[in-house]
Amino acid sequence: MNHEDRQSTFAIWLSFISNIVLTAIKLGVGFLSNSPVLIADGVHNAGDVVATGAALSSMRISKQPPDEDHPYGHGKAEVLGAGGVAIILALAALYMAYHSVMVLFEPPHKTTVVALAAAAFSLILKQILYVYTMAIGKRHRSSGLIATAYDHLADVYASIAAVIGIALGMLGDHYDIAILSYGDPIAGIVVAYLVLKLAIHMGKSSVDVLMEKNVDLEKMNELTELVKTVPEVKRLDRLRARDHGHYIIVDIRVGVAAELSVQEGHDISRNIKQTIMKHCSDVGEVMVHLNPWYEE
């Protein structure tokens, strides 16, 4: 296992173990202190355990080399894993919203310092995990790790709302302000909205990759300029680039002088491929098709 794989594996295992610990803390404290937002957040974390497990499995599959049935590799396994994380987040958000709305029709629950401490601990830990996992995910172009990082970000939102909601509830209990006593379940509704919004964004990103949407315009412009630096290229006929999980596949059609030999055409194709892959570490495959170009 190389250094890159060790970093990615460590990040995903750290996320997995942290989610198990936080699920136990939030559900335990939530039920003991009767905190709706903490219970909802605990259920969300339980979903995170499943989501992180799916991301871990998909990352292992994506690292397998190409084979006869999968000549382009297994990179999209991570994209499927990210889509699974998005679905789990969406379901968790719907449950959180339902649970919080139901609590609004009950007498206000008394909040505790223990519940506030648990939410604050989750907020700090999840912010650290988000920053660390996102950095590793972007560095290695890992869809699974980036999805896990967004999952941590959803927990940051949830924990912020939980801290505010529980604190407002404590103020309501202390000063006998009824509306503040419902800060806990209201925060749960806000959390559900934020998590659902994030899940939709993640799901759309996964669908875009599976539908082989072109990479962003900035990347396309960069690839175009690199192709034009090859002196033998007379015309760029077509350029397509699609994300394949943790790497990009590029398809190019260019016009070259029609009188060139097959060997010369082969050398030009190789030069184009090497030029792109030298400057773009995220490109894993370049396919070049040559068209004849006539000066007239």
Short mmCIF file of C-alpha atoms in Angstrom, two decimals:
data_model
loop_
_atom_site.label_atom_id
_atom_site.label_comp_id
_atom_site.label_asym_id
_atom_site.label_seq_id
_atom_site.Cartn_x
_atom_site.Cartn_y
_atom_site.Cartn_z
CA MET A 1 0.00 0.00 0.00
CA ASN A 2 1.48 3.36 -1.07
CA HIS A 3 1.54 6.56 1.00
CA GLU A 4 -1.56 7.97 -0.72
CA ASP A 5 -3.62 4.84 0.00
CA ARG A 6 -2.44 4.78 3.63
CA GLN A 7 -3.55 8.39 4.13
CA SER A 8 -6.95 7.75 2.57
CA THR A 9 -7.48 4.55 4.55
CA PHE A 10 -6.49 6.22 7.83
CA ALA A 11 -8.87 9.14 7.17
CA ILE A 12 -11.85 6.89 6.43
CA TRP A 13 -11.18 4.59 9.42
CA LEU A 14 -10.84 7.62 11.69
CA SER A 15 -14.21 8.86 10.44
CA PHE A 16 -15.79 5.43 10.91
CA ILE A 17 -14.62 5.02 14.52
CA SER A 18 -15.50 8.63 15.39
CA ASN A 19 -19.04 8.16 14.08
CA ILE A 20 -19.53 5.05 16.22
CA VAL A 21 -18.32 6.90 19.34
CA LEU A 22 -20.47 9.98 18.65
CA THR A 23 -23.55 7.85 17.94
CA ALA A 24 -23.22 6.18 21.33
CA ILE A 25 -22.63 9.50 23.14
CA LYS A 26 -25.47 11.40 21.45
CA LEU A 27 -28.09 8.67 21.74
CA GLY A 28 -27.11 7.88 25.32
CA VAL A 29 -27.10 11.50 26.50
CA GLY A 30 -30.11 12.33 24.30
CA PHE A 31 -32.34 9.67 25.86
CA LEU A 32 -31.08 10.35 29.40
CA SER A 33 -31.64 14.12 29.07
CA ASN A 34 -34.72 13.75 26.83
CA SER A 35 -33.22 16.07 24.18
CA PRO A 36 -35.05 15.78 20.81
CA VAL A 37 -32.30 17.47 18.80
CA LEU A 38 -29.58 15.30 20.35
CA ILE A 39 -31.58 12.11 19.72
CA ALA A 40 -32.22 13.18 16.11
CA ASP A 41 -28.55 14.01 15.69
CA GLY A 42 -27.64 10.63 17.20
CA VAL A 43 -29.82 8.85 14.64
CA HIS A 44 -28.11 10.95 11.98
CA ASN A 45 -24.75 9.74 13.28
CA ALA A 46 -25.98 6.15 13.19
CA GLY A 47 -26.68 6.69 9.51
CA ASP A 48 -23.18 8.11 9.22
CA VAL A 49 -21.75 4.82 10.47
CA VAL A 50 -23.49 2.99 7.61
CA ALA A 51 -22.49 5.72 5.12
CA THR A 52 -18.84 5.66 6.18
CA GLY A 53 -18.82 1.87 5.92
CA ALA A 54 -20.15 2.17 2.37
CA ALA A 55 -17.49 4.76 1.54
CA LEU A 56 -14.77 2.50 2.96
CA SER A 57 -15.95 -0.45 0.85
CA SER A 58 -16.27 1.63 -2.31
CA MET A 59 -12.78 3.10 -1.84
CA ARG A 60 -11.28 -0.39 -1.62
CA ILE A 61 -13.06 -1.43 -4.82
CA SER A 62 -12.05 1.77 -6.66
CA LYS A 63 -8.35 1.12 -6.00
CA GLN A 64 -8.43 -2.23 -7.83
CA PRO A 65 -6.54 -2.17 -11.15
CA PRO A 66 -8.34 -2.45 -14.53
CA ASP A 67 -9.35 -5.94 -15.57
CA GLU A 68 -10.96 -7.61 -18.58
CA ASP A 69 -14.49 -6.64 -17.51
CA HIS A 70 -13.54 -3.13 -16.33
CA PRO A 71 -10.84 -1.85 -18.72
CA TYR A 72 -11.18 1.73 -17.44
CA GLY A 73 -10.70 0.68 -13.83
CA HIS A 74 -13.12 0.78 -10.89
CA GLY A 75 -13.02 4.50 -10.11
CA LYS A 76 -16.80 4.98 -10.25
CA ALA A 77 -17.23 2.69 -7.25
CA GLU A 78 -16.43 5.72 -5.10
CA VAL A 79 -19.07 7.75 -6.93
CA LEU A 80 -21.67 5.06 -6.19
CA GLY A 81 -20.55 5.12 -2.55
CA ALA A 82 -20.95 8.91 -2.47
CA GLY A 83 -24.45 8.55 -3.91
CA GLY A 84 -25.27 6.07 -1.14
CA VAL A 85 -24.05 8.56 1.46
CA ALA A 86 -26.34 11.22 -0.08
CA ILE A 87 -29.37 8.91 0.18
CA ILE A 88 -28.61 8.04 3.80
CA LEU A 89 -28.22 11.74 4.65
CA ALA A 90 -31.54 12.56 2.99
CA LEU A 91 -33.36 9.82 4.94
CA ALA A 92 -31.73 10.98 8.17
CA ALA A 93 -32.83 14.57 7.46
CA LEU A 94 -36.44 13.49 6.90
CA TYR A 95 -36.42 11.52 10.15
CA MET A 96 -34.93 14.45 12.06
CA ALA A 97 -37.59 16.81 10.69
CA TYR A 98 -40.42 14.41 11.57
CA HIS A 99 -39.11 13.76 15.09
CA SER A 100 -38.61 17.48 15.80
CA VAL A 101 -42.07 18.47 14.52
CA MET A 102 -43.71 15.82 16.69
CA VAL A 103 -41.92 17.20 19.77
CA LEU A 104 -43.40 20.66 19.11
CA PHE A 105 -46.82 19.24 19.98
CA GLU A 106 -45.62 17.99 23.36
CA PRO A 107 -44.91 19.94 26.57
CA PRO A 108 -41.38 21.46 26.42
CA HIS A 109 -38.61 19.16 27.59
CA LYS A 110 -36.12 20.32 30.20
CA THR A 111 -32.61 20.69 28.75
CA THR A 112 -29.41 19.87 30.63
CA VAL A 113 -25.78 20.96 30.72
CA VAL A 114 -24.75 17.39 29.84
CA ALA A 115 -26.70 17.57 26.57
CA LEU A 116 -25.11 20.94 25.78
CA ALA A 117 -21.62 19.53 26.48
CA ALA A 118 -22.25 16.51 24.23
CA ALA A 119 -23.37 18.76 21.36
CA ALA A 120 -20.37 21.07 21.83
CA PHE A 121 -17.96 18.11 21.85
CA SER A 122 -19.51 16.82 18.62
CA LEU A 123 -19.21 20.25 17.02
CA ILE A 124 -15.47 20.54 17.74
CA LEU A 125 -14.63 16.96 16.75
CA LYS A 126 -16.65 17.07 13.53
CA GLN A 127 -15.12 20.37 12.44
CA ILE A 128 -11.65 18.87 12.85
CA LEU A 129 -12.68 15.72 10.95
CA TYR A 130 -14.28 17.79 8.16
CA VAL A 131 -11.15 19.90 7.57
CA TYR A 132 -8.82 16.88 7.71
CA THR A 133 -10.93 14.55 5.54
CA MET A 134 -11.70 17.20 2.91
CA ALA A 135 -7.99 18.06 2.61
CA ILE A 136 -7.04 14.40 2.04
CA GLY A 137 -10.02 13.84 -0.28
CA LYS A 138 -9.17 16.82 -2.52
CA ARG A 139 -5.46 15.99 -2.53
CA HIS A 140 -6.12 12.46 -3.77
CA ARG A 141 -9.32 13.23 -5.77
CA SER A 142 -11.27 10.69 -3.73
CA SER A 143 -15.05 10.97 -4.20
CA GLY A 144 -15.57 8.67 -1.22
CA LEU A 145 -13.48 10.82 1.12
CA ILE A 146 -15.02 14.06 -0.14
CA ALA A 147 -18.51 12.61 0.44
CA THR A 148 -17.44 11.59 3.95
CA ALA A 149 -16.11 15.12 4.53
CA TYR A 150 -19.46 16.60 3.48
CA ASP A 151 -21.08 14.14 5.87
CA HIS A 152 -18.92 15.60 8.64
CA LEU A 153 -19.97 19.09 7.52
CA ALA A 154 -23.61 18.09 7.87
CA ASP A 155 -22.79 17.03 11.44
CA VAL A 156 -21.14 20.41 12.05
CA TYR A 157 -24.38 22.12 11.00
CA ALA A 158 -26.36 19.74 13.18
CA SER A 159 -24.12 20.32 16.18
CA ILE A 160 -24.23 24.11 15.80
CA ALA A 161 -28.01 24.02 15.73
CA ALA A 162 -28.05 21.58 18.66
CA VAL A 163 -25.80 23.82 20.77
CA ILE A 164 -27.96 26.86 20.02
CA GLY A 165 -31.22 25.00 20.52
CA ILE A 166 -30.20 23.40 23.81
CA ALA A 167 -28.76 26.72 25.07
CA LEU A 168 -32.00 28.51 24.22
CA GLY A 169 -33.95 25.76 25.93
CA MET A 170 -31.86 26.19 29.07
CA LEU A 171 -32.47 29.94 29.00
CA GLY A 172 -36.20 29.31 28.57
CA ASP A 173 -36.22 26.95 31.56
CA HIS A 174 -34.24 29.37 33.70
CA TYR A 175 -36.23 32.52 32.89
CA ASP A 176 -39.54 30.72 32.32
CA ILE A 177 -39.85 31.87 28.69
CA ALA A 178 -42.06 29.29 26.97
CA ILE A 179 -41.01 29.98 23.37
CA LEU A 180 -37.33 29.52 24.19
CA SER A 181 -38.11 26.18 25.80
CA TYR A 182 -38.91 24.91 22.29
CA GLY A 183 -35.49 25.95 20.99
CA ASP A 184 -34.34 22.31 21.00
CA PRO A 185 -36.93 20.89 18.53
CA ILE A 186 -36.88 24.07 16.40
CA ALA A 187 -33.12 23.62 16.06
CA GLY A 188 -33.79 20.03 14.99
CA ILE A 189 -35.95 21.28 12.10
CA VAL A 190 -33.24 23.72 11.02
CA VAL A 191 -30.68 20.91 11.13
CA ALA A 192 -32.93 18.68 9.01
CA TYR A 193 -33.21 21.37 6.33
CA LEU A 194 -29.44 21.94 6.19
CA VAL A 195 -28.67 18.22 6.03
CA LEU A 196 -31.28 17.65 3.29
CA LYS A 197 -29.85 20.53 1.25
CA LEU A 198 -26.37 19.04 1.54
CA ALA A 199 -27.67 15.57 0.58
CA ILE A 200 -29.27 16.97 -2.58
CA HIS A 201 -26.00 18.67 -3.55
CA MET A 202 -24.04 15.45 -3.01
CA GLY A 203 -26.59 13.40 -4.93
CA LYS A 204 -26.52 15.79 -7.90
CA SER A 205 -22.70 15.65 -8.00
CA SER A 206 -22.77 11.83 -8.05
CA VAL A 207 -25.40 11.76 -10.82
CA ASP A 208 -23.34 14.22 -12.89
CA VAL A 209 -20.33 11.88 -12.75
CA LEU A 210 -22.39 8.77 -13.52
CA MET A 211 -24.00 10.57 -16.48
CA GLU A 212 -20.47 11.47 -17.65
CA LYS A 213 -20.94 15.22 -17.54
CA ASN A 214 -18.00 17.25 -18.84
CA VAL A 215 -15.55 18.49 -16.23
CA ASP A 216 -15.81 22.18 -15.29
CA LEU A 217 -15.07 24.92 -17.83
CA GLU A 218 -11.81 25.95 -16.16
CA LYS A 219 -10.43 22.43 -16.56
CA MET A 220 -11.61 22.24 -20.19
CA ASN A 221 -9.84 25.53 -20.97
CA GLU A 222 -6.65 24.24 -19.33
CA LEU A 223 -6.75 21.06 -21.44
CA THR A 224 -7.43 23.08 -24.60
CA GLU A 225 -4.39 25.28 -24.04
CA LEU A 226 -2.17 22.25 -23.37
CA VAL A 227 -3.21 20.58 -26.64
CA LYS A 228 -2.44 23.80 -28.53
CA THR A 229 1.13 23.81 -27.21
CA VAL A 230 1.92 20.74 -29.33
CA PRO A 231 3.35 22.31 -32.52
CA GLU A 232 2.15 19.61 -34.93
CA VAL A 233 -1.52 20.15 -33.97
CA LYS A 234 -3.12 22.25 -36.72
CA ARG A 235 -6.71 22.11 -35.49
CA LEU A 236 -8.57 21.01 -32.35
CA ASP A 237 -11.69 19.24 -33.62
CA ARG A 238 -13.16 17.97 -30.36
CA LEU A 239 -12.27 17.80 -26.70
CA ARG A 240 -14.21 15.85 -24.09
CA ALA A 241 -13.26 15.09 -20.49
CA ARG A 242 -15.23 13.17 -17.88
CA ASP A 243 -14.72 12.36 -14.25
CA HIS A 244 -14.18 8.68 -13.50
CA GLY A 245 -14.05 8.79 -9.71
CA HIS A 246 -10.58 9.75 -8.55
CA TYR A 247 -9.22 10.51 -12.03
CA ILE A 248 -10.28 12.13 -15.33
CA ILE A 249 -10.52 10.49 -18.77
CA VAL A 250 -9.85 12.79 -21.74
CA ASP A 251 -10.96 12.21 -25.38
CA ILE A 252 -9.34 14.39 -28.06
CA ARG A 253 -9.68 14.73 -31.83
CA VAL A 254 -7.11 16.90 -33.56
CA GLY A 255 -6.16 17.71 -37.13
CA VAL A 256 -2.56 17.08 -38.23
CA ALA A 257 -0.86 17.38 -41.61
CA ALA A 258 -2.31 14.68 -43.89
CA GLU A 259 1.06 13.74 -45.44
CA LEU A 260 2.56 12.57 -42.12
CA SER A 261 3.45 8.89 -41.71
CA VAL A 262 1.76 6.53 -39.29
CA GLN A 263 4.88 6.64 -37.10
CA GLU A 264 4.84 10.44 -37.04
CA GLY A 265 1.14 10.43 -36.16
CA HIS A 266 1.81 7.98 -33.36
CA ASP A 267 4.56 10.22 -31.96
CA ILE A 268 2.24 13.25 -32.04
CA SER A 269 -0.47 11.32 -30.18
CA ARG A 270 2.03 10.26 -27.55
CA ASN A 271 3.32 13.84 -27.22
CA ILE A 272 -0.22 15.13 -26.66
CA LYS A 273 -0.90 12.50 -24.02
CA GLN A 274 2.40 13.08 -22.19
CA THR A 275 1.92 16.88 -22.27
CA ILE A 276 -1.49 16.63 -20.62
CA MET A 277 -0.55 14.02 -18.02
CA LYS A 278 2.64 15.91 -17.12
CA HIS A 279 0.69 19.06 -16.25
CA CYS A 280 -2.54 17.46 -14.95
CA SER A 281 -1.93 14.91 -12.19
CA ASP A 282 -5.69 14.26 -11.96
CA VAL A 283 -5.84 12.89 -15.54
CA GLY A 284 -5.60 9.09 -15.64
CA GLU A 285 -6.18 8.37 -19.33
CA VAL A 286 -5.91 10.34 -22.60
CA MET A 287 -7.29 8.98 -25.88
CA VAL A 288 -6.21 10.81 -29.05
CA HIS A 289 -7.77 10.49 -32.51
CA LEU A 290 -5.98 12.09 -35.49
CA ASN A 291 -7.83 13.65 -38.44
CA PRO A 292 -6.13 14.65 -41.70
CA TRP A 293 -5.55 18.39 -42.15
CA TYR A 294 -4.97 20.06 -45.55
CA GLU A 295 -3.52 23.53 -45.85
CA GLU A 296 -6.14 24.63 -48.40
#
